[in-house]
C-alpha cells in the first residue's frame, strides 16, 4: 500500500526525483573536484621533484678521482634536515665495458642520513625522466623521479653514467588531498542539505495551488459554492475555467430540463382537460367525441414532438467536437423538397460554396432547421427558391430567398412564436419557424426575417461553424 501511495503521490514523485538528481549531482561534483585537485597536487609533486633533478644536474661535477660532487648545495633547506620527507641521491651505474658494478648512494642528501634508496634502473632512460615509488626511511613511502646523466669531465678516464634521484614522502601529497576532500565533502553536504530544503519548499509552494483547488472542489461538492473560486496560476487557470464552464453547463442543463418538463406539462394540460371534460359530457355524440379525441391527441403529439426536439438539440449543442458537413445535408434537403413540391415545378437552386464548410452541431438539428426553412419557402414561393452560403471565422450564414408574397415587418417577430401562422388558410401547425428559432438560439445562433430581393421572404440563419479558415 505504501509503495502504491508513493507512486500515486505527485508530491512524493517530485521529491524523489529531485533528491535523486541532487544526490547524483553532488556525488559527481565531489568526485570530479576531488579528482581534479588530486591530479593538480600530483602534478605539483612531480614538478617539484623535477626542479630538484634539474638542480642536481646543473651542480653535478666530478673530482680528480672521478667521484661525483656538487659544485654548490641545493637551495631547498628541507634536503639538509634528517628525515624531512625530501631527499636526493646519486648512484653510479654499472658499466660492463669498464667492468664496474653499480654503486648506490655514492652521494646523497643529509636528509637521508644513513639510508640508501633502492631505486631500480629504468632501461633506455638516458636523459629522460622516470617516475616510481620506493620505500624510504622510517617506513615512509616515497615517490621518486630519476634521470640518467653521463659525464666525461676527468681526463684519461672513460665516461661515467650516474643516476640522479629526487624523492619525496607521498604523505606530503596525500595529506593535502585528504584535507581538501574532507572540506569538499563537508561543503557539498551543506550544499546538498540546502538543496533538499529548497526542493521541499519548492514542492510545497509549487503544489499549493492544487491544495487550493482541492478545497474549492470540496466547497462545490458540499454545496457552499457553485463554481471554483480563487486565484490560480496560469498553468491551472485554463483547467479551472473549463471546469467552471462544465459546472455552468450542468446547471443550465438542469434548469433547461425543468423548464422543458414544465412547458410540456403546461402544453399537455389543455388537451387533457378537454378530453377529461368531454368524457363527462353526456351530450356528445360518439362521432363528435371521436373527432375531439383525434384533434386533442394530434395537438398533444405536436407539443411532445416540439419539446423533444428542443431537448435533443439542447443536449447535442453542448457536445464538444460535433461536426456536420453542410453540402450533403443541403443537397439532400433540396432533392426532398423538389419531390414534395414536384407538382408546382419550383426552381430550387443553390449558389456554389466550399465543400468543406461545416456546421458545429448535430446533423439531425441542421436538417430540422434547414428543412423547416426550405419547406416554408417552398409553400409560399411562386416559382423559385434560392439558397446561398457564406462561411466566416465567427460563424456560418445560410440565406434562403423565395419569390412569394413575403411577410409584413409587423408580423415577422410574431411568426417565430409557437402556433402563430401568417395565413390561417394555409395548412400547418405554426411550429416550423418557432422550432428553427429555438434551435438556432440553443446553438448561440440567430434567425433573421427580411424582405428578399425576389420580392418574397428572406430567412437568414447564422450558425456556429467548425470550418478552418486558412490564413491569407
Coordinates of C-alpha atoms in Angstrom, one line a residue:
X1 CA 0.0 0.0 0.0
X2 CA 2.8 2.4 0.9
X3 CA 4.6 1.8 -2.5
X4 CA 1.3 2.3 -4.3
X5 CA 0.7 5.5 -2.3
X6 CA 4.2 6.8 -3.3
X7 CA 3.5 6.0 -7.0
X8 CA 0.2 7.8 -6.9
X9 CA 1.5 10.9 -5.0
X10 CA 2.7 13.8 -7.1
X11 CA 4.5 15.3 -4.1
X12 CA 6.5 12.1 -3.5
X13 CA 7.3 11.8 -7.2
X14 CA 8.7 15.3 -7.4
X15 CA 10.6 14.9 -4.1
X16 CA 12.1 11.6 -5.0
X17 CA 13.1 12.7 -8.5
X18 CA 14.6 15.9 -7.1
X19 CA 16.5 14.1 -4.3
X20 CA 17.9 11.5 -6.7
X21 CA 19.1 14.3 -9.1
X22 CA 20.6 16.2 -6.2
X23 CA 22.4 13.1 -4.9
X24 CA 23.8 12.2 -8.3
X25 CA 24.9 15.8 -9.0
X26 CA 26.6 16.1 -5.6
X27 CA 28.4 12.8 -5.9
X28 CA 29.6 13.5 -9.5
X29 CA 30.7 17.1 -8.5
X30 CA 32.6 15.8 -5.4
X31 CA 34.3 13.0 -7.4
X32 CA 35.2 15.4 -10.2
X33 CA 36.5 18.2 -8.0
X34 CA 38.5 15.7 -5.8
X35 CA 40.0 14.1 -8.9
X36 CA 41.0 17.4 -10.4
X37 CA 42.6 18.6 -7.1
X38 CA 44.4 15.3 -6.7
X39 CA 45.7 15.5 -10.2
X40 CA 46.8 19.0 -9.6
X41 CA 48.7 18.1 -6.4
X42 CA 50.3 15.1 -8.1
X43 CA 51.5 17.3 -10.9
X44 CA 52.9 19.8 -8.4
X45 CA 54.5 17.0 -6.5
X46 CA 56.3 15.7 -9.7
X47 CA 57.1 19.2 -10.8
X48 CA 58.9 19.8 -7.5
X49 CA 60.9 16.6 -7.9
X50 CA 61.9 17.6 -11.4
X51 CA 63.1 21.0 -10.1
X52 CA 65.4 19.1 -7.7
X53 CA 66.6 16.9 -10.5
X54 CA 67.4 20.0 -12.6
X55 CA 69.4 21.5 -9.8
X56 CA 71.3 18.2 -9.3
X57 CA 72.0 18.0 -13.0
X58 CA 73.3 21.6 -13.1
X59 CA 75.5 21.2 -9.9
X60 CA 76.9 17.7 -10.6
X61 CA 80.6 17.5 -11.3
X62 CA 83.5 15.0 -10.9
X63 CA 86.5 15.4 -8.7
X64 CA 90.0 14.3 -9.8
X65 CA 89.4 10.7 -8.8
X66 CA 86.1 10.6 -10.8
X67 CA 83.8 10.7 -7.8
X68 CA 80.6 12.8 -8.1
X69 CA 80.3 16.0 -6.2
X70 CA 78.0 19.1 -6.2
X71 CA 79.5 22.4 -7.2
X72 CA 77.2 24.0 -4.6
X73 CA 74.4 22.8 -2.2
X74 CA 70.9 22.7 -3.4
X75 CA 68.7 25.7 -2.4
X76 CA 66.0 23.7 -0.6
X77 CA 66.8 23.6 3.2
X78 CA 64.5 20.6 3.7
X79 CA 67.1 18.5 1.9
X80 CA 69.5 19.0 4.8
X81 CA 67.1 18.2 7.6
X82 CA 67.2 14.5 8.6
X83 CA 64.1 12.5 7.5
X84 CA 62.3 15.7 6.5
X85 CA 60.5 13.9 3.7
X86 CA 62.6 15.4 0.8
X87 CA 65.6 13.5 -0.5
X88 CA 68.0 13.2 -3.3
X89 CA 70.6 10.5 -4.2
X90 CA 73.2 10.0 -6.9
X91 CA 74.0 6.4 -7.9
X92 CA 76.8 5.2 -10.2
X93 CA 75.5 2.8 -12.7
X94 CA 77.3 -0.4 -13.7
X95 CA 79.4 -0.4 -16.9
X96 CA 80.2 -3.7 -18.4
X97 CA 82.9 -2.3 -20.7
X98 CA 84.8 -1.0 -17.7
X99 CA 84.0 -4.0 -15.5
X100 CA 82.4 -1.8 -12.8
X101 CA 79.3 -2.6 -10.8
X102 CA 76.5 -0.4 -9.6
X103 CA 77.3 1.8 -6.6
X104 CA 74.1 3.1 -5.0
X105 CA 74.2 6.2 -2.8
X106 CA 77.6 7.5 -3.8
X107 CA 76.3 10.9 -3.0
X108 CA 73.0 11.6 -1.2
X109 CA 71.3 14.4 0.8
X110 CA 71.8 14.8 4.5
X111 CA 68.0 14.3 4.9
X112 CA 68.5 10.6 4.1
X113 CA 71.1 10.3 6.9
X114 CA 72.5 6.8 6.6
X115 CA 69.6 5.4 4.5
X116 CA 70.2 4.4 0.8
X117 CA 67.3 4.3 -1.6
X118 CA 67.0 1.1 -3.7
X119 CA 65.8 2.7 -6.9
X120 CA 65.5 0.4 -9.9
X121 CA 67.3 1.3 -13.1
X122 CA 64.9 2.2 -16.0
X123 CA 66.0 0.8 -19.4
X124 CA 66.9 3.2 -22.2
X125 CA 66.2 6.2 -20.0
X126 CA 69.4 8.2 -20.6
X127 CA 68.5 11.9 -20.5
X128 CA 64.8 11.0 -19.9
X129 CA 62.7 11.3 -16.8
X130 CA 61.3 8.3 -15.0
X131 CA 58.8 8.0 -12.1
X132 CA 58.1 5.4 -9.4
X133 CA 57.6 4.5 -5.8
X134 CA 60.1 3.2 -3.3
X135 CA 60.2 2.6 0.5
X136 CA 62.2 5.2 2.3
X137 CA 63.5 5.9 5.9
X138 CA 61.2 5.5 8.9
X139 CA 58.6 3.5 6.8
X140 CA 58.0 6.4 4.5
X141 CA 56.6 5.6 1.1
X142 CA 58.4 7.9 -1.4
X143 CA 57.6 9.0 -4.8
X144 CA 60.7 9.4 -6.9
X145 CA 61.8 10.9 -10.2
X146 CA 65.1 9.9 -11.8
X147 CA 67.3 10.9 -14.7
X148 CA 70.5 9.3 -16.0
X149 CA 73.4 11.6 -16.8
X150 CA 76.7 10.6 -18.5
X151 CA 79.9 12.6 -17.5
X152 CA 83.3 12.6 -19.1
X153 CA 85.0 15.5 -17.4
X154 CA 88.0 13.6 -16.0
X155 CA 90.9 13.4 -18.5
X156 CA 92.2 9.9 -19.4
X157 CA 89.1 8.3 -17.8
X158 CA 86.2 6.7 -19.5
X159 CA 82.8 8.4 -19.3
X160 CA 80.7 7.6 -16.2
X161 CA 77.0 7.2 -16.0
X162 CA 75.1 8.4 -12.9
X163 CA 71.5 8.0 -11.9
X164 CA 70.1 11.2 -10.3
X165 CA 67.2 10.6 -8.0
X166 CA 64.9 13.1 -6.3
X167 CA 62.3 11.7 -3.9
X168 CA 59.6 13.0 -1.5
X169 CA 57.3 11.4 1.0
X170 CA 53.9 10.7 -0.6
X171 CA 52.2 11.9 2.6
X172 CA 53.2 15.4 1.5
X173 CA 50.9 14.9 -1.5
X174 CA 48.2 12.7 0.1
X175 CA 47.6 14.8 3.2
X176 CA 46.5 18.0 1.3
X177 CA 44.3 15.9 -0.9
X178 CA 42.7 14.3 2.2
X179 CA 42.2 17.7 3.9
X180 CA 40.7 19.1 0.7
X181 CA 38.4 16.1 0.3
X182 CA 37.1 16.4 3.8
X183 CA 36.5 20.1 3.4
X184 CA 34.9 19.5 0.0
X185 CA 32.5 16.8 1.2
X186 CA 31.5 18.9 4.2
X187 CA 30.8 21.8 1.9
X188 CA 28.9 19.6 -0.6
X189 CA 27.0 18.1 2.3
X190 CA 25.9 21.5 3.4
X191 CA 25.0 22.4 -0.2
X192 CA 23.0 19.2 -0.5
X193 CA 21.1 19.9 2.7
X194 CA 20.3 23.4 1.4
X195 CA 19.2 22.0 -2.0
X196 CA 17.0 19.4 -0.3
X197 CA 15.3 22.0 1.9
X198 CA 14.9 24.2 -1.2
X199 CA 13.3 21.2 -3.1
X200 CA 10.9 20.5 -0.2
X201 CA 9.9 24.2 -0.1
X202 CA 9.6 24.3 -3.9
X203 CA 7.4 21.3 -4.0
X204 CA 5.3 22.6 -1.1
X205 CA 4.9 26.0 -2.6
X206 CA 4.5 24.6 -6.2
X207 CA 1.7 22.3 -5.2
X208 CA -0.1 24.9 -3.0
X209 CA -2.5 25.8 -5.9
X210 CA -3.5 22.2 -6.1
X211 CA -4.4 22.2 -2.4
X212 CA -6.4 25.4 -3.0
X213 CA -8.1 23.7 -6.0
X214 CA -8.9 20.7 -3.8
X215 CA -10.5 23.0 -1.2
X216 CA -12.5 24.8 -3.9
X217 CA -13.7 21.4 -5.2
X218 CA -14.7 20.4 -1.7
X219 CA -16.8 23.6 -1.4
X220 CA -18.5 22.8 -4.7
X221 CA -19.2 19.3 -3.6
X222 CA -20.6 20.4 -0.2
X223 CA -22.8 23.0 -1.9
X224 CA -21.1 26.0 -0.4
X225 CA -20.2 27.3 -3.9
X226 CA -21.5 26.7 -7.4
X227 CA -18.1 27.5 -9.1
X228 CA -14.4 27.1 -8.4
X229 CA -13.3 30.4 -6.8
X230 CA -9.8 31.6 -6.1
X231 CA -6.7 32.9 -7.7
X232 CA -4.7 30.1 -9.5
X233 CA -1.5 30.1 -11.7
X234 CA -1.7 30.5 -15.4
X235 CA -1.0 26.7 -15.8
X236 CA -4.0 25.7 -13.8
X237 CA -6.4 28.6 -14.7
X238 CA -7.5 27.1 -18.0
X239 CA -8.5 23.9 -16.2
X240 CA -10.4 25.9 -13.6
X241 CA -12.1 27.9 -16.4
X242 CA -13.1 24.7 -18.3
X243 CA -14.4 23.1 -15.1
X244 CA -16.4 26.2 -14.3
X245 CA -17.9 26.1 -17.8
X246 CA -18.8 22.4 -17.2
X247 CA -20.5 23.3 -13.9
X248 CA -22.4 26.1 -15.6
X249 CA -23.5 23.8 -18.5
X250 CA -24.6 21.2 -16.0
X251 CA -26.6 23.8 -14.1
X252 CA -28.0 25.1 -17.4
X253 CA -29.0 21.5 -18.4
X254 CA -30.8 21.1 -15.1
X255 CA -32.6 24.4 -15.4
X256 CA -33.5 23.6 -19.1
X257 CA -34.7 20.1 -18.2
X258 CA -37.0 21.6 -15.5
X259 CA -38.2 24.2 -18.0
X260 CA -38.9 21.6 -20.7
X261 CA -40.8 19.5 -18.2
X262 CA -42.9 22.4 -17.0
X263 CA -43.6 23.6 -20.6
X264 CA -44.5 20.1 -21.7
X265 CA -46.8 19.6 -18.7
X266 CA -48.4 23.0 -19.3
X267 CA -48.8 22.2 -23.1
X268 CA -50.4 18.9 -22.3
X269 CA -52.7 20.3 -19.6
X270 CA -55.2 21.8 -22.0
X271 CA -55.7 18.7 -24.3
X272 CA -56.0 16.5 -21.2
X273 CA -58.5 18.9 -19.6
X274 CA -60.6 19.0 -22.8
X275 CA -60.6 15.2 -23.0
X276 CA -61.5 14.9 -19.3
X277 CA -64.4 17.3 -19.8
X278 CA -65.5 15.5 -22.9
X279 CA -65.8 12.2 -21.2
X280 CA -68.0 13.7 -18.6
X281 CA -70.4 15.4 -21.1
X282 CA -73.3 13.0 -21.9
X283 CA -74.5 15.2 -24.7
X284 CA -71.5 14.5 -27.0
X285 CA -72.2 12.1 -29.8
X286 CA -69.7 9.2 -30.4
X287 CA -68.7 10.7 -33.7
X288 CA -68.1 14.1 -32.2
X289 CA -66.2 12.6 -29.3
X290 CA -64.0 10.6 -31.6
X291 CA -63.2 13.7 -33.7
X292 CA -62.4 15.7 -30.5
X293 CA -60.1 12.9 -29.2
X294 CA -58.3 12.8 -32.6
X295 CA -57.8 16.6 -32.6
X296 CA -56.6 16.8 -29.0
X297 CA -54.2 13.8 -29.5
X298 CA -52.8 15.4 -32.6
X299 CA -52.2 18.6 -30.6
X300 CA -50.6 16.7 -27.8
X301 CA -48.3 14.9 -30.3
X302 CA -47.2 18.2 -31.8
X303 CA -46.3 19.6 -28.4
X304 CA -44.4 16.4 -27.5
X305 CA -42.5 16.4 -30.8
X306 CA -41.7 20.1 -30.3
X307 CA -40.3 19.7 -26.8
X308 CA -38.4 16.5 -27.6
X309 CA -36.7 18.3 -30.5
X310 CA -35.7 21.2 -28.2
X311 CA -34.4 18.8 -25.5
X312 CA -32.4 16.8 -28.0
X313 CA -30.9 19.9 -29.6
X314 CA -30.1 21.4 -26.2
X315 CA -28.2 18.3 -25.3
X316 CA -26.3 17.9 -28.6
X317 CA -25.4 21.6 -28.9
X318 CA -23.1 21.2 -25.8
X319 CA -21.2 18.2 -27.1
X320 CA -17.6 19.1 -28.0
X321 CA -16.2 18.1 -31.3
X322 CA -19.6 17.6 -33.1
X323 CA -19.3 18.4 -36.8
X324 CA -21.6 18.2 -39.7
X325 CA -20.6 18.9 -43.3
X326 CA -23.2 21.3 -44.8
X327 CA -23.2 20.4 -48.5
X328 CA -24.5 16.8 -48.3
X329 CA -27.3 17.8 -45.9
X330 CA -28.3 20.8 -48.0
X331 CA -28.2 18.8 -51.3
X332 CA -30.3 16.1 -49.8
X333 CA -33.0 18.5 -48.5
X334 CA -33.2 20.3 -51.9
X335 CA -33.8 16.9 -53.6
X336 CA -36.5 16.1 -51.0
X337 CA -38.2 19.4 -51.4
X338 CA -38.2 19.1 -55.2
X339 CA -40.1 15.8 -54.9
X340 CA -42.5 17.0 -52.2
X341 CA -43.4 20.1 -54.3
X342 CA -43.0 18.4 -57.7
X343 CA -46.5 19.4 -58.9
X344 CA -45.6 23.1 -58.5
X345 CA -42.4 22.8 -60.6
X346 CA -40.4 25.1 -58.4
X347 CA -36.9 26.2 -59.4
X348 CA -34.7 25.2 -56.4
X349 CA -31.1 26.5 -56.7
X350 CA -28.1 26.8 -54.5
X351 CA -25.1 29.1 -55.1
X352 CA -21.7 27.3 -55.2
X353 CA -19.8 27.2 -51.9
X354 CA -16.8 25.3 -50.5
X355 CA -17.5 21.7 -49.9
X356 CA -15.5 21.8 -46.6
X357 CA -17.9 24.2 -44.9
X358 CA -19.2 22.5 -41.7
X359 CA -21.7 23.2 -39.0
X360 CA -20.6 22.7 -35.4
X361 CA -23.5 20.6 -34.3
X362 CA -25.6 17.5 -34.9
X363 CA -26.8 16.6 -38.5
X364 CA -30.3 16.0 -37.3
X365 CA -30.6 19.5 -35.8
X366 CA -29.2 21.0 -39.0
X367 CA -31.8 19.0 -41.1
X368 CA -34.5 20.2 -38.7
X369 CA -33.6 23.9 -39.1
X370 CA -33.0 23.9 -42.9
X371 CA -35.9 21.5 -43.6
X372 CA -38.4 23.8 -41.9
X373 CA -37.0 26.9 -43.6
X374 CA -36.9 25.3 -47.0
X375 CA -40.4 23.8 -46.6
X376 CA -41.8 27.2 -45.5
X377 CA -40.1 28.8 -48.5
X378 CA -41.5 26.2 -51.0
X379 CA -45.0 26.6 -49.6
X380 CA -45.1 30.3 -50.3
X381 CA -42.8 30.6 -53.4
X382 CA -44.3 31.3 -56.7
X383 CA -41.6 29.9 -58.9
X384 CA -38.2 29.9 -57.3
X385 CA -36.3 29.3 -54.1
X386 CA -32.6 30.3 -53.9
X387 CA -30.1 29.2 -51.2
X388 CA -26.6 30.9 -50.6
X389 CA -24.0 30.0 -48.0
X390 CA -21.2 32.2 -46.6
X391 CA -18.6 31.0 -44.2
X392 CA -16.6 33.3 -41.9
X393 CA -14.3 32.8 -38.9
X394 CA -17.0 33.7 -36.5
X395 CA -19.9 31.6 -38.0
X396 CA -21.8 30.2 -40.9
X397 CA -24.5 32.2 -42.7
X398 CA -27.2 30.4 -44.7
X399 CA -29.7 32.6 -46.7
X400 CA -32.9 31.2 -48.2
X401 CA -34.8 33.6 -50.6
X402 CA -38.2 32.9 -52.2
X403 CA -40.4 34.9 -54.6
X404 CA -43.6 34.5 -52.6
X405 CA -45.8 37.2 -51.0
X406 CA -43.4 37.7 -48.1
X407 CA -44.3 38.7 -44.5
X408 CA -45.1 42.2 -43.4
X409 CA -42.5 43.7 -41.0
X410 CA -45.0 43.9 -38.2
X411 CA -45.7 40.1 -38.4
X412 CA -42.1 38.8 -38.7
X413 CA -41.4 38.6 -35.0
X414 CA -44.9 37.0 -34.4
X415 CA -44.4 34.1 -36.8
X416 CA -41.4 33.0 -34.8
X417 CA -43.6 32.2 -31.8
X418 CA -45.2 28.8 -31.3
X419 CA -48.6 28.3 -33.0
X420 CA -48.6 31.6 -34.9
X421 CA -49.2 31.3 -38.7
X422 CA -49.0 34.2 -41.2
X423 CA -52.0 32.8 -43.1
X424 CA -54.6 30.8 -41.2
X425 CA -55.9 29.4 -44.5
X426 CA -52.6 27.6 -45.3
X427 CA -52.3 24.1 -43.6
X428 CA -49.7 23.8 -40.8
X429 CA -49.2 23.8 -37.1
X430 CA -47.3 27.1 -36.8
X431 CA -44.3 25.4 -35.2
X432 CA -41.9 25.3 -38.1
X433 CA -40.2 28.7 -37.8
X434 CA -40.6 28.6 -34.0
X435 CA -38.6 25.3 -33.8
X436 CA -36.0 26.9 -36.1
X437 CA -35.8 30.0 -33.8
X438 CA -35.4 27.8 -30.7
X439 CA -32.8 25.6 -32.3
X440 CA -30.7 28.5 -33.5
X441 CA -30.7 30.1 -30.1
X442 CA -29.7 26.8 -28.5
X443 CA -26.6 26.8 -30.7
X444 CA -26.0 30.5 -29.9
X445 CA -27.1 31.4 -33.4
X446 CA -29.7 33.7 -34.9
X447 CA -32.6 33.7 -37.3
X448 CA -33.5 36.9 -39.2
X449 CA -36.5 37.5 -41.4
X450 CA -36.3 40.2 -44.1
X451 CA -37.5 41.1 -47.5
X452 CA -35.9 39.1 -50.3
X453 CA -34.5 40.7 -53.5
X454 CA -37.0 38.4 -55.2
X455 CA -39.9 40.3 -53.5
X456 CA -40.6 37.4 -51.2
X457 CA -39.2 36.5 -47.8
X458 CA -35.5 36.1 -46.9
X459 CA -34.7 33.8 -44.0
X460 CA -31.1 34.1 -42.8
X461 CA -29.6 31.6 -40.3
X462 CA -26.4 32.4 -38.5
X463 CA -24.9 29.2 -37.0
X464 CA -21.6 28.2 -35.4
X465 CA -19.1 26.9 -37.9
X466 CA -16.3 24.3 -37.4
X467 CA -14.7 25.2 -40.8
X468 CA -11.0 26.2 -40.5
X469 CA -10.4 29.4 -42.4
X470 CA -6.9 29.4 -43.9
X471 CA -4.6 32.4 -43.2
X472 CA -4.0 34.7 -46.1

